[in-house]
């Protein structure tokens, strides 16, 4: 499939989507979000892909929703068209792991999309922010909710109310990103992490992702009960038998994804 706003690469069971609207710092217009949804659908359906990376350019992961497109919206059209939810949240429904590799600006919807991924690895020049308040709106793709869960109320509130950007160092310190790496190694590091995931048992990876998400999306008691159910279910897989047998026999496991 040909995309106008994305670049696609598939290698070593890793599907990489590069956001590609350089003239607008990868701002999310309707076309980009529709294409992103289509690309994620295609990657999810492709059995040769075990992990997905979403990235942007060295200057911008994405500078948020396309302000020029959004400017003309009125309440009724935003509501009736279900603006944002309609084609923005496909990434949250991915069952395969999705890594955000962030360099440069991740602002507004750009920060929100990165937070919808399973984890964020960022370059030293990354800048995260929810500057919507400067435009007379607030984050509309989960920013007030997800940022608060990542970095806590005080920092999230300050960022959403003042529009202040966070550096990569502050983002790592606050738990927003898993790791900061030099800009020229960003894609290598993201691919190394993706490769490590693709070598694991795919169903166990998917169940583990569901379980970590339960911690993030539910209350503790529900989350721990959910985890226990999934943990018990893993003892019905061949990969659990193989993984534990391999450990005891001091050899590498050969997972069959069953
Ligand atoms: N939408 C549309 N176009 C954008 C854009 C956006 N979000 N961000 C940047 N651009 C465009 C600029 O208009 C400019 O285009 P022209 O050359 O045609 O004028 C081009 O990208 C380059 O941008 P700048 O000249 O501004 O680049 P800079 O290096 O001086 O500044 C920046 C970079 C600080 C990121 C600045 O572009 C900026 O502040 N962008 C807007 C960030 C923002 O407010 N994001 C939130 C959007 S609202 C949202 O996302 C809602 C939601 O929750 C879903």
PDB file of C-alpha atoms and ligand atoms in Angstrom:
ATOM      1  CA  UNK A   1       0.000   0.000   0.000  1.00  0.00           C
ATOM      2  CA  UNK A   2       1.284   3.477  -0.893  1.00  0.00           C
ATOM      3  CA  UNK A   3       1.180   6.169   1.770  1.00  0.00           C
ATOM      4  CA  UNK A   4       1.719   9.887   1.272  1.00  0.00           C
ATOM      5  CA  UNK A   5       2.390  10.859   4.878  1.00  0.00           C
ATOM      6  CA  UNK A   6       4.227   7.774   6.166  1.00  0.00           C
ATOM      7  CA  UNK A   7       7.326   5.778   5.286  1.00  0.00           C
ATOM      8  CA  UNK A   8       7.124   2.052   5.897  1.00  0.00           C
ATOM      9  CA  UNK A   9       9.923  -0.427   6.511  1.00  0.00           C
ATOM     10  CA  UNK A  10       9.781  -4.112   7.429  1.00  0.00           C
ATOM     11  CA  UNK A  11      12.945  -5.936   8.489  1.00  0.00           C
ATOM     12  CA  UNK A  12      13.771  -8.726  10.961  1.00  0.00           C
ATOM     13  CA  UNK A  13      10.103  -9.031  12.037  1.00  0.00           C
ATOM     14  CA  UNK A  14      10.075  -5.320  12.967  1.00  0.00           C
ATOM     15  CA  UNK A  15       7.606  -3.026  11.225  1.00  0.00           C
ATOM     16  CA  UNK A  16       8.686   0.622  11.317  1.00  0.00           C
ATOM     17  CA  UNK A  17       6.341   3.513  10.582  1.00  0.00           C
ATOM     18  CA  UNK A  18       8.033   6.889  10.043  1.00  0.00           C
ATOM     19  CA  UNK A  19       5.710   9.890  10.243  1.00  0.00           C
ATOM     20  CA  UNK A  20       6.567  11.964   7.199  1.00  0.00           C
ATOM     21  CA  UNK A  21       5.067  15.441   6.834  1.00  0.00           C
ATOM     22  CA  UNK A  22       8.348  17.363   7.187  1.00  0.00           C
ATOM     23  CA  UNK A  23       6.872  20.718   6.107  1.00  0.00           C
ATOM     24  CA  UNK A  24       4.471  20.639   9.045  1.00  0.00           C
ATOM     25  CA  UNK A  25       6.794  18.965  11.593  1.00  0.00           C
ATOM     26  CA  UNK A  26       4.667  15.812  11.186  1.00  0.00           C
ATOM     27  CA  UNK A  27       1.519  17.532  12.472  1.00  0.00           C
ATOM     28  CA  UNK A  28      -1.363  15.071  12.441  1.00  0.00           C
ATOM     29  CA  UNK A  29      -3.886  15.934   9.765  1.00  0.00           C
ATOM     30  CA  UNK A  30      -6.777  13.681   8.919  1.00  0.00           C
ATOM     31  CA  UNK A  31      -4.878  12.000   6.092  1.00  0.00           C
ATOM     32  CA  UNK A  32      -1.899  11.114   8.308  1.00  0.00           C
ATOM     33  CA  UNK A  33      -4.095   9.645  11.027  1.00  0.00           C
ATOM     34  CA  UNK A  34      -6.117   7.643   8.496  1.00  0.00           C
ATOM     35  CA  UNK A  35      -2.912   6.313   6.952  1.00  0.00           C
ATOM     36  CA  UNK A  36      -1.464   5.528  10.381  1.00  0.00           C
ATOM     37  CA  UNK A  37      -4.591   3.515  11.162  1.00  0.00           C
ATOM     38  CA  UNK A  38      -4.255   1.642   7.858  1.00  0.00           C
ATOM     39  CA  UNK A  39      -0.550   0.934   8.416  1.00  0.00           C
ATOM     40  CA  UNK A  40      -1.202  -0.382  11.931  1.00  0.00           C
ATOM     41  CA  UNK A  41      -4.038  -2.580  10.605  1.00  0.00           C
ATOM     42  CA  UNK A  42      -1.650  -3.999   7.991  1.00  0.00           C
ATOM     43  CA  UNK A  43       1.159  -4.611  10.522  1.00  0.00           C
ATOM     44  CA  UNK A  44      -1.220  -6.289  12.957  1.00  0.00           C
ATOM     45  CA  UNK A  45      -2.448  -8.621  10.224  1.00  0.00           C
ATOM     46  CA  UNK A  46       1.074  -9.506   9.059  1.00  0.00           C
ATOM     47  CA  UNK A  47       2.327 -12.644  10.802  1.00  0.00           C
ATOM     48  CA  UNK A  48       5.897 -11.789   9.862  1.00  0.00           C
ATOM     49  CA  UNK A  49       5.835  -8.735  12.143  1.00  0.00           C
ATOM     50  CA  UNK A  50       6.346  -9.216  15.884  1.00  0.00           C
ATOM     51  CA  UNK A  51       6.975  -5.637  17.013  1.00  0.00           C
ATOM     52  CA  UNK A  52       6.147  -2.166  15.690  1.00  0.00           C
ATOM     53  CA  UNK A  53       8.137   1.076  15.951  1.00  0.00           C
ATOM     54  CA  UNK A  54       6.629   4.517  15.351  1.00  0.00           C
ATOM     55  CA  UNK A  55       9.107   7.335  14.790  1.00  0.00           C
ATOM     56  CA  UNK A  56       9.387  10.770  13.180  1.00  0.00           C
ATOM     57  CA  UNK A  57      12.294  12.924  12.029  1.00  0.00           C
ATOM     58  CA  UNK A  58      15.304  14.139  13.991  1.00  0.00           C
ATOM     59  CA  UNK A  59      13.571  17.532  14.404  1.00  0.00           C
ATOM     60  CA  UNK A  60      10.077  16.347  15.295  1.00  0.00           C
ATOM     61  CA  UNK A  61       8.351  13.153  16.294  1.00  0.00           C
ATOM     62  CA  UNK A  62       5.204  15.219  15.786  1.00  0.00           C
ATOM     63  CA  UNK A  63       4.168  18.784  16.630  1.00  0.00           C
ATOM     64  CA  UNK A  64       0.598  17.728  17.473  1.00  0.00           C
ATOM     65  CA  UNK A  65      -2.744  17.929  15.749  1.00  0.00           C
ATOM     66  CA  UNK A  66      -2.705  19.986  12.556  1.00  0.00           C
ATOM     67  CA  UNK A  67      -3.711  23.409  13.838  1.00  0.00           C
ATOM     68  CA  UNK A  68      -4.480  24.691  10.329  1.00  0.00           C
ATOM     69  CA  UNK A  69      -6.965  21.857   9.778  1.00  0.00           C
ATOM     70  CA  UNK A  70      -8.406  22.140  13.281  1.00  0.00           C
ATOM     71  CA  UNK A  71      -8.859  25.902  13.244  1.00  0.00           C
ATOM     72  CA  UNK A  72     -12.189  25.828  11.377  1.00  0.00           C
ATOM     73  CA  UNK A  73     -13.877  23.228  13.593  1.00  0.00           C
ATOM     74  CA  UNK A  74     -16.984  24.183  15.510  1.00  0.00           C
ATOM     75  CA  UNK A  75     -18.491  22.322  18.438  1.00  0.00           C
ATOM     76  CA  UNK A  76     -21.129  20.460  16.422  1.00  0.00           C
ATOM     77  CA  UNK A  77     -18.757  19.205  13.742  1.00  0.00           C
ATOM     78  CA  UNK A  78     -16.136  18.191  16.349  1.00  0.00           C
ATOM     79  CA  UNK A  79     -18.795  16.314  18.313  1.00  0.00           C
ATOM     80  CA  UNK A  80     -20.654  14.725  15.411  1.00  0.00           C
ATOM     81  CA  UNK A  81     -17.468  13.701  13.627  1.00  0.00           C
ATOM     82  CA  UNK A  82     -16.099  12.329  16.934  1.00  0.00           C
ATOM     83  CA  UNK A  83     -12.969  14.401  16.257  1.00  0.00           C
ATOM     84  CA  UNK A  84      -9.765  12.701  17.422  1.00  0.00           C
ATOM     85  CA  UNK A  85     -11.301   9.499  18.819  1.00  0.00           C
ATOM     86  CA  UNK A  86     -12.447   8.489  15.328  1.00  0.00           C
ATOM     87  CA  UNK A  87      -9.009   7.699  13.924  1.00  0.00           C
ATOM     88  CA  UNK A  88      -6.493   8.593  16.625  1.00  0.00           C
ATOM     89  CA  UNK A  89      -6.602   5.681  18.998  1.00  0.00           C
ATOM     90  CA  UNK A  90      -5.849   2.702  16.757  1.00  0.00           C
ATOM     91  CA  UNK A  91      -2.444   2.362  18.381  1.00  0.00           C
ATOM     92  CA  UNK A  92      -4.051   1.712  21.775  1.00  0.00           C
ATOM     93  CA  UNK A  93      -5.829  -1.310  20.267  1.00  0.00           C
ATOM     94  CA  UNK A  94      -2.647  -2.898  18.872  1.00  0.00           C
ATOM     95  CA  UNK A  95      -2.057  -6.324  20.342  1.00  0.00           C
ATOM     96  CA  UNK A  96       1.555  -6.395  19.178  1.00  0.00           C
ATOM     97  CA  UNK A  97       4.020  -4.226  21.115  1.00  0.00           C
ATOM     98  CA  UNK A  98       4.489  -0.690  19.795  1.00  0.00           C
ATOM     99  CA  UNK A  99       7.618   1.345  20.649  1.00  0.00           C
ATOM    100  CA  UNK A 100       7.726   5.120  20.153  1.00  0.00           C
ATOM    101  CA  UNK A 101      11.206   6.296  19.073  1.00  0.00           C
ATOM    102  CA  UNK A 102      11.081  10.024  19.729  1.00  0.00           C
ATOM    103  CA  UNK A 103      13.526  12.702  18.588  1.00  0.00           C
ATOM    104  CA  UNK A 104      12.837  16.438  18.655  1.00  0.00           C
ATOM    105  CA  UNK A 105       9.376  17.793  19.391  1.00  0.00           C
ATOM    106  CA  UNK A 106       6.634  15.536  20.737  1.00  0.00           C
ATOM    107  CA  UNK A 107       3.993  18.154  21.440  1.00  0.00           C
ATOM    108  CA  UNK A 108       0.235  18.058  21.968  1.00  0.00           C
ATOM    109  CA  UNK A 109      -1.080  15.096  20.000  1.00  0.00           C
ATOM    110  CA  UNK A 110       2.541  14.093  19.318  1.00  0.00           C
ATOM    111  CA  UNK A 111       3.175  13.598  23.026  1.00  0.00           C
ATOM    112  CA  UNK A 112      -0.223  11.900  23.309  1.00  0.00           C
ATOM    113  CA  UNK A 113       0.512   9.455  20.481  1.00  0.00           C
ATOM    114  CA  UNK A 114       3.902   8.604  22.033  1.00  0.00           C
ATOM    115  CA  UNK A 115       2.145   7.923  25.353  1.00  0.00           C
ATOM    116  CA  UNK A 116      -0.360   5.628  23.594  1.00  0.00           C
ATOM    117  CA  UNK A 117       2.583   3.407  22.555  1.00  0.00           C
ATOM    118  CA  UNK A 118       3.831   0.713  24.932  1.00  0.00           C
ATOM    119  CA  UNK A 119       7.030   2.502  25.813  1.00  0.00           C
ATOM    120  CA  UNK A 120       9.054   5.478  24.657  1.00  0.00           C
ATOM    121  CA  UNK A 121      12.767   5.552  23.880  1.00  0.00           C
ATOM    122  CA  UNK A 122      13.883   9.102  23.143  1.00  0.00           C
ATOM    123  CA  UNK A 123      16.893  10.976  21.826  1.00  0.00           C
ATOM    124  CA  UNK A 124      18.751  13.590  23.868  1.00  0.00           C
ATOM    125  CA  UNK A 125      17.123  16.378  21.831  1.00  0.00           C
ATOM    126  CA  UNK A 126      13.553  15.239  22.574  1.00  0.00           C
ATOM    127  CA  UNK A 127      11.089  17.769  23.976  1.00  0.00           C
ATOM    128  CA  UNK A 128       7.710  16.714  25.346  1.00  0.00           C
ATOM    129  CA  UNK A 129       4.820  19.044  26.018  1.00  0.00           C
ATOM    130  CA  UNK A 130       1.093  19.662  26.055  1.00  0.00           C
ATOM    131  CA  UNK A 131       0.977  23.256  24.769  1.00  0.00           C
ATOM    132  CA  UNK A 132      -2.715  23.189  23.774  1.00  0.00           C
ATOM    133  CA  UNK A 133      -3.471  25.757  26.488  1.00  0.00           C
ATOM    134  CA  UNK A 134      -1.600  28.300  24.331  1.00  0.00           C
ATOM    135  CA  UNK A 135      -4.144  27.679  21.555  1.00  0.00           C
ATOM    136  CA  UNK A 136      -7.158  28.138  23.784  1.00  0.00           C
ATOM    137  CA  UNK A 137      -7.925  24.426  24.063  1.00  0.00           C
ATOM    138  CA  UNK A 138      -6.755  21.513  26.192  1.00  0.00           C
ATOM    139  CA  UNK A 139      -5.238  18.147  25.269  1.00  0.00           C
ATOM    140  CA  UNK A 140      -7.872  16.143  23.436  1.00  0.00           C
ATOM    141  CA  UNK A 141      -6.254  12.770  22.797  1.00  0.00           C
ATOM    142  CA  UNK A 142      -5.831  11.541  26.352  1.00  0.00           C
ATOM    143  CA  UNK A 143      -3.033  13.918  27.423  1.00  0.00           C
ATOM    144  CA  UNK A 144      -4.574  15.058  30.697  1.00  0.00           C
ATOM    145  CA  UNK A 145      -5.150  11.429  31.673  1.00  0.00           C
ATOM    146  CA  UNK A 146      -2.073   9.601  30.411  1.00  0.00           C
ATOM    147  CA  UNK A 147       0.483  12.314  31.284  1.00  0.00           C
ATOM    148  CA  UNK A 148      -0.889  12.425  34.836  1.00  0.00           C
ATOM    149  CA  UNK A 149      -0.463   8.678  35.188  1.00  0.00           C
ATOM    150  CA  UNK A 150       3.079   8.807  33.792  1.00  0.00           C
ATOM    151  CA  UNK A 151       4.532  11.774  35.668  1.00  0.00           C
ATOM    152  CA  UNK A 152       2.080  12.419  38.533  1.00  0.00           C
ATOM    153  CA  UNK A 153      -0.390  15.206  39.123  1.00  0.00           C
ATOM    154  CA  UNK A 154       1.935  18.080  39.947  1.00  0.00           C
ATOM    155  CA  UNK A 155       4.103  17.876  36.837  1.00  0.00           C
ATOM    156  CA  UNK A 156       1.204  16.996  34.536  1.00  0.00           C
ATOM    157  CA  UNK A 157      -0.847  19.879  35.874  1.00  0.00           C
ATOM    158  CA  UNK A 158       2.038  22.316  35.451  1.00  0.00           C
ATOM    159  CA  UNK A 159       2.700  21.159  31.893  1.00  0.00           C
ATOM    160  CA  UNK A 160      -0.962  21.257  30.857  1.00  0.00           C
ATOM    161  CA  UNK A 161      -1.652  24.616  32.525  1.00  0.00           C
ATOM    162  CA  UNK A 162       1.515  26.443  31.458  1.00  0.00           C
ATOM    163  CA  UNK A 163       2.410  24.601  28.235  1.00  0.00           C
ATOM    164  CA  UNK A 164       5.986  24.159  29.480  1.00  0.00           C
ATOM    165  CA  UNK A 165       8.046  21.585  27.588  1.00  0.00           C
ATOM    166  CA  UNK A 166      10.000  18.815  29.305  1.00  0.00           C
ATOM    167  CA  UNK A 167      13.534  17.904  28.246  1.00  0.00           C
ATOM    168  CA  UNK A 168      14.584  14.323  27.569  1.00  0.00           C
ATOM    169  CA  UNK A 169      16.490  14.221  30.857  1.00  0.00           C
ATOM    170  CA  UNK A 170      13.442  15.399  32.808  1.00  0.00           C
ATOM    171  CA  UNK A 171      11.219  12.967  30.904  1.00  0.00           C
ATOM    172  CA  UNK A 172      13.409  10.035  31.916  1.00  0.00           C
ATOM    173  CA  UNK A 173      13.631  11.225  35.520  1.00  0.00           C
ATOM    174  CA  UNK A 174       9.830  11.522  35.662  1.00  0.00           C
ATOM    175  CA  UNK A 175       9.108   8.103  34.165  1.00  0.00           C
ATOM    176  CA  UNK A 176       7.662   9.371  30.893  1.00  0.00           C
ATOM    177  CA  UNK A 177      10.301   7.579  28.805  1.00  0.00           C
ATOM    178  CA  UNK A 178      12.076   4.304  29.422  1.00  0.00           C
ATOM    179  CA  UNK A 179      15.470   5.510  28.162  1.00  0.00           C
ATOM    180  CA  UNK A 180      17.348   8.480  26.657  1.00  0.00           C
ATOM    181  CA  UNK A 181      19.954   7.707  23.993  1.00  0.00           C
ATOM    182  CA  UNK A 182      22.174   9.813  21.698  1.00  0.00           C
ATOM    183  CA  UNK A 183      20.258  11.006  18.636  1.00  0.00           C
ATOM    184  CA  UNK A 184      22.411   9.080  16.157  1.00  0.00           C
ATOM    185  CA  UNK A 185      21.736   5.785  17.942  1.00  0.00           C
ATOM    186  CA  UNK A 186      17.978   6.248  18.445  1.00  0.00           C
ATOM    187  CA  UNK A 187      16.785   3.899  15.708  1.00  0.00           C
ATOM    188  CA  UNK A 188      19.468   1.297  16.464  1.00  0.00           C
ATOM    189  CA  UNK A 189      18.439   1.253  20.109  1.00  0.00           C
ATOM    190  CA  UNK A 190      14.720   1.098  19.290  1.00  0.00           C
ATOM    191  CA  UNK A 191      15.367  -1.768  16.853  1.00  0.00           C
ATOM    192  CA  UNK A 192      17.517  -3.606  19.398  1.00  0.00           C
ATOM    193  CA  UNK A 193      14.654  -3.439  21.901  1.00  0.00           C
ATOM    194  CA  UNK A 194      12.168  -4.501  19.213  1.00  0.00           C
ATOM    195  CA  UNK A 195      14.433  -7.374  18.162  1.00  0.00           C
ATOM    196  CA  UNK A 196      14.708  -8.568  21.768  1.00  0.00           C
ATOM    197  CA  UNK A 197      10.899  -8.669  21.880  1.00  0.00           C
ATOM    198  CA  UNK A 198      10.503 -10.506  18.564  1.00  0.00           C
ATOM    199  CA  UNK A 199      12.771 -13.284  19.867  1.00  0.00           C
ATOM    200  CA  UNK A 200      10.380 -14.024  22.730  1.00  0.00           C
ATOM    201  CA  UNK A 201       7.250 -16.143  22.501  1.00  0.00           C
ATOM    202  CA  UNK A 202       4.696 -13.984  20.688  1.00  0.00           C
ATOM    203  CA  UNK A 203       1.583 -15.046  22.662  1.00  0.00           C
ATOM    204  CA  UNK A 204       3.427 -14.578  25.974  1.00  0.00           C
ATOM    205  CA  UNK A 205       4.520 -11.101  24.820  1.00  0.00           C
ATOM    206  CA  UNK A 206       0.919 -10.208  23.967  1.00  0.00           C
ATOM    207  CA  UNK A 207      -0.430 -11.491  27.298  1.00  0.00           C
ATOM    208  CA  UNK A 208       2.305  -9.637  29.192  1.00  0.00           C
ATOM    209  CA  UNK A 209       1.450  -6.422  27.347  1.00  0.00           C
ATOM    210  CA  UNK A 210      -2.224  -6.883  28.280  1.00  0.00           C
ATOM    211  CA  UNK A 211      -1.271  -7.396  31.886  1.00  0.00           C
ATOM    212  CA  UNK A 212       0.994  -4.330  32.175  1.00  0.00           C
ATOM    213  CA  UNK A 213      -1.771  -2.297  30.520  1.00  0.00           C
ATOM    214  CA  UNK A 214      -4.211  -3.584  33.137  1.00  0.00           C
ATOM    215  CA  UNK A 215      -1.967  -2.067  35.833  1.00  0.00           C
ATOM    216  CA  UNK A 216      -2.108   1.208  33.997  1.00  0.00           C
ATOM    217  CA  UNK A 217      -5.780   1.178  33.029  1.00  0.00           C
ATOM    218  CA  UNK A 218      -7.475  -0.405  36.088  1.00  0.00           C
ATOM    219  CA  UNK A 219      -7.388  -0.197  39.870  1.00  0.00           C
ATOM    220  CA  UNK A 220      -4.745  -2.322  41.703  1.00  0.00           C
ATOM    221  CA  UNK A 221      -7.090  -5.057  42.911  1.00  0.00           C
ATOM    222  CA  UNK A 222      -8.609  -5.571  39.464  1.00  0.00           C
ATOM    223  CA  UNK A 223      -5.136  -5.438  37.909  1.00  0.00           C
ATOM    224  CA  UNK A 224      -3.604  -8.025  40.230  1.00  0.00           C
ATOM    225  CA  UNK A 225      -6.577 -10.387  39.736  1.00  0.00           C
ATOM    226  CA  UNK A 226      -6.295  -9.923  35.968  1.00  0.00           C
ATOM    227  CA  UNK A 227      -2.569 -10.644  36.107  1.00  0.00           C
ATOM    228  CA  UNK A 228      -3.166 -13.846  38.115  1.00  0.00           C
ATOM    229  CA  UNK A 229      -5.670 -15.114  35.497  1.00  0.00           C
ATOM    230  CA  UNK A 230      -3.250 -14.509  32.621  1.00  0.00           C
ATOM    231  CA  UNK A 231      -0.338 -15.978  34.598  1.00  0.00           C
ATOM    232  CA  UNK A 232      -2.284 -19.183  35.273  1.00  0.00           C
ATOM    233  CA  UNK A 233      -3.280 -19.421  31.597  1.00  0.00           C
ATOM    234  CA  UNK A 234       0.381 -19.403  30.514  1.00  0.00           C
ATOM    235  CA  UNK A 235       0.865 -22.865  32.000  1.00  0.00           C
ATOM    236  CA  UNK A 236      -1.308 -24.157  29.163  1.00  0.00           C
ATOM    237  CA  UNK A 237       1.232 -23.054  26.523  1.00  0.00           C
ATOM    238  CA  UNK A 238       3.980 -25.130  24.931  1.00  0.00           C
ATOM    239  CA  UNK A 239       6.251 -22.093  25.175  1.00  0.00           C
ATOM    240  CA  UNK A 240       6.092 -22.129  28.987  1.00  0.00           C
ATOM    241  CA  UNK A 241       7.173 -25.784  28.999  1.00  0.00           C
ATOM    242  CA  UNK A 242       9.970 -25.032  26.516  1.00  0.00           C
ATOM    243  CA  UNK A 243      11.131 -21.860  28.305  1.00  0.00           C
ATOM    244  CA  UNK A 244      11.437 -23.530  31.700  1.00  0.00           C
ATOM    245  CA  UNK A 245      12.898 -26.744  30.289  1.00  0.00           C
ATOM    246  CA  UNK A 246      15.526 -24.704  28.412  1.00  0.00           C
ATOM    247  CA  UNK A 247      16.492 -22.874  31.618  1.00  0.00           C
ATOM    248  CA  UNK A 248      16.944 -26.119  33.519  1.00  0.00           C
ATOM    249  CA  UNK A 249      18.892 -27.669  30.631  1.00  0.00           C
ATOM    250  CA  UNK A 250      21.072 -24.497  30.410  1.00  0.00           C
ATOM    251  CA  UNK A 251      20.306 -23.833  26.741  1.00  0.00           C
ATOM    252  CA  UNK A 252      18.481 -21.142  24.710  1.00  0.00           C
ATOM    253  CA  UNK A 253      14.721 -21.664  24.359  1.00  0.00           C
ATOM    254  CA  UNK A 254      13.185 -22.400  20.960  1.00  0.00           C
ATOM    255  CA  UNK A 255       9.732 -20.871  21.158  1.00  0.00           C
ATOM    256  CA  UNK A 256       7.032 -22.121  18.795  1.00  0.00           C
ATOM    257  CA  UNK A 257       4.558 -19.312  19.494  1.00  0.00           C
ATOM    258  CA  UNK A 258       2.089 -21.873  20.836  1.00  0.00           C
TER     259      UNK A 258
HETATM  260  N1  LIG B   1      -0.094  22.130  12.989  1.00  0.00           N
HETATM  261  C1  LIG B   1       0.105  22.627  11.757  1.00  0.00           C
HETATM  262  N2  LIG B   1       1.277  23.108  11.330  1.00  0.00           N
HETATM  263  C2  LIG B   1       2.309  23.084  12.186  1.00  0.00           C
HETATM  264  C3  LIG B   1       2.176  22.582  13.491  1.00  0.00           C
HETATM  265  C4  LIG B   1       0.909  22.092  13.885  1.00  0.00           C
HETATM  266  N3  LIG B   1       0.701  21.547  15.100  1.00  0.00           N
HETATM  267  N4  LIG B   1       3.372  22.713  14.122  1.00  0.00           N
HETATM  268  C5  LIG B   1       4.224  23.253  13.231  1.00  0.00           C
HETATM  269  N5  LIG B   1       3.578  23.479  12.063  1.00  0.00           N
HETATM  270  C6  LIG B   1       4.116  24.076  10.842  1.00  0.00           C
HETATM  271  C7  LIG B   1       4.333  25.561  11.002  1.00  0.00           C
HETATM  272  O1  LIG B   1       3.129  26.269  10.769  1.00  0.00           O
HETATM  273  C8  LIG B   1       5.368  25.814   9.946  1.00  0.00           C
HETATM  274  O2  LIG B   1       4.732  25.832   8.679  1.00  0.00           O
HETATM  275  P1  LIG B   1       5.017  27.058   7.669  1.00  0.00           P
HETATM  276  O3  LIG B   1       6.469  26.943   7.337  1.00  0.00           O
HETATM  277  O4  LIG B   1       4.094  26.761   6.526  1.00  0.00           O
HETATM  278  O5  LIG B   1       4.700  28.296   8.415  1.00  0.00           O
HETATM  279  C9  LIG B   1       6.230  24.540   9.995  1.00  0.00           C
HETATM  280  O6  LIG B   1       5.419  23.543  10.610  1.00  0.00           O
HETATM  281  C10 LIG B   1       7.485  24.699  10.833  1.00  0.00           C
HETATM  282  O7  LIG B   1       7.101  25.182  12.109  1.00  0.00           O
HETATM  283  P2  LIG B   1       7.774  26.445  12.801  1.00  0.00           P
HETATM  284  O8  LIG B   1       8.218  27.435  11.766  1.00  0.00           O
HETATM  285  O9  LIG B   1       6.841  26.945  13.851  1.00  0.00           O
HETATM  286  O10 LIG B   1       9.059  25.737  13.456  1.00  0.00           O
HETATM  287  P3  LIG B   1       9.864  26.204  14.735  1.00  0.00           P
HETATM  288  O11 LIG B   1      11.081  25.353  14.770  1.00  0.00           O
HETATM  289  O12 LIG B   1      10.025  27.667  14.783  1.00  0.00           O
HETATM  290  O13 LIG B   1       8.920  25.817  15.990  1.00  0.00           O
HETATM  291  C11 LIG B   1       7.445  24.365  17.251  1.00  0.00           C
HETATM  292  C12 LIG B   1       8.637  24.483  16.270  1.00  0.00           C
HETATM  293  C13 LIG B   1       7.847  24.931  18.630  1.00  0.00           C
HETATM  294  C14 LIG B   1       7.093  22.901  17.374  1.00  0.00           C
HETATM  295  C15 LIG B   1       6.249  25.178  16.702  1.00  0.00           C
HETATM  296  O14 LIG B   1       6.032  24.788  15.351  1.00  0.00           O
HETATM  297  C16 LIG B   1       4.974  24.974  17.442  1.00  0.00           C
HETATM  298  O15 LIG B   1       4.805  25.507  18.524  1.00  0.00           O
HETATM  299  N6  LIG B   1       4.035  24.174  16.884  1.00  0.00           N
HETATM  300  C17 LIG B   1       2.733  23.945  17.451  1.00  0.00           C
HETATM  301  C18 LIG B   1       2.801  22.990  18.628  1.00  0.00           C
HETATM  302  C19 LIG B   1       1.421  22.824  19.250  1.00  0.00           C
HETATM  303  O16 LIG B   1       0.811  23.752  19.690  1.00  0.00           O
HETATM  304  N7  LIG B   1       0.916  21.568  19.286  1.00  0.00           N
HETATM  305  C20 LIG B   1      -0.377  21.259  19.818  1.00  0.00           C
HETATM  306  C21 LIG B   1      -1.379  21.159  18.711  1.00  0.00           C
HETATM  307  S1  LIG B   1      -3.046  21.002  19.292  1.00  0.00           S
HETATM  308  C22 LIG B   1      -3.222  19.358  19.658  1.00  0.00           C
HETATM  309  O17 LIG B   1      -2.335  18.545  19.453  1.00  0.00           O
HETATM  310  C23 LIG B   1      -4.567  18.977  20.194  1.00  0.00           C
HETATM  311  C24 LIG B   1      -4.642  17.601  20.756  1.00  0.00           C
HETATM  312  O18 LIG B   1      -4.509  17.383  21.933  1.00  0.00           O
HETATM  313  C25 LIG B   1      -4.909  16.480  19.909  1.00  0.00           C
END
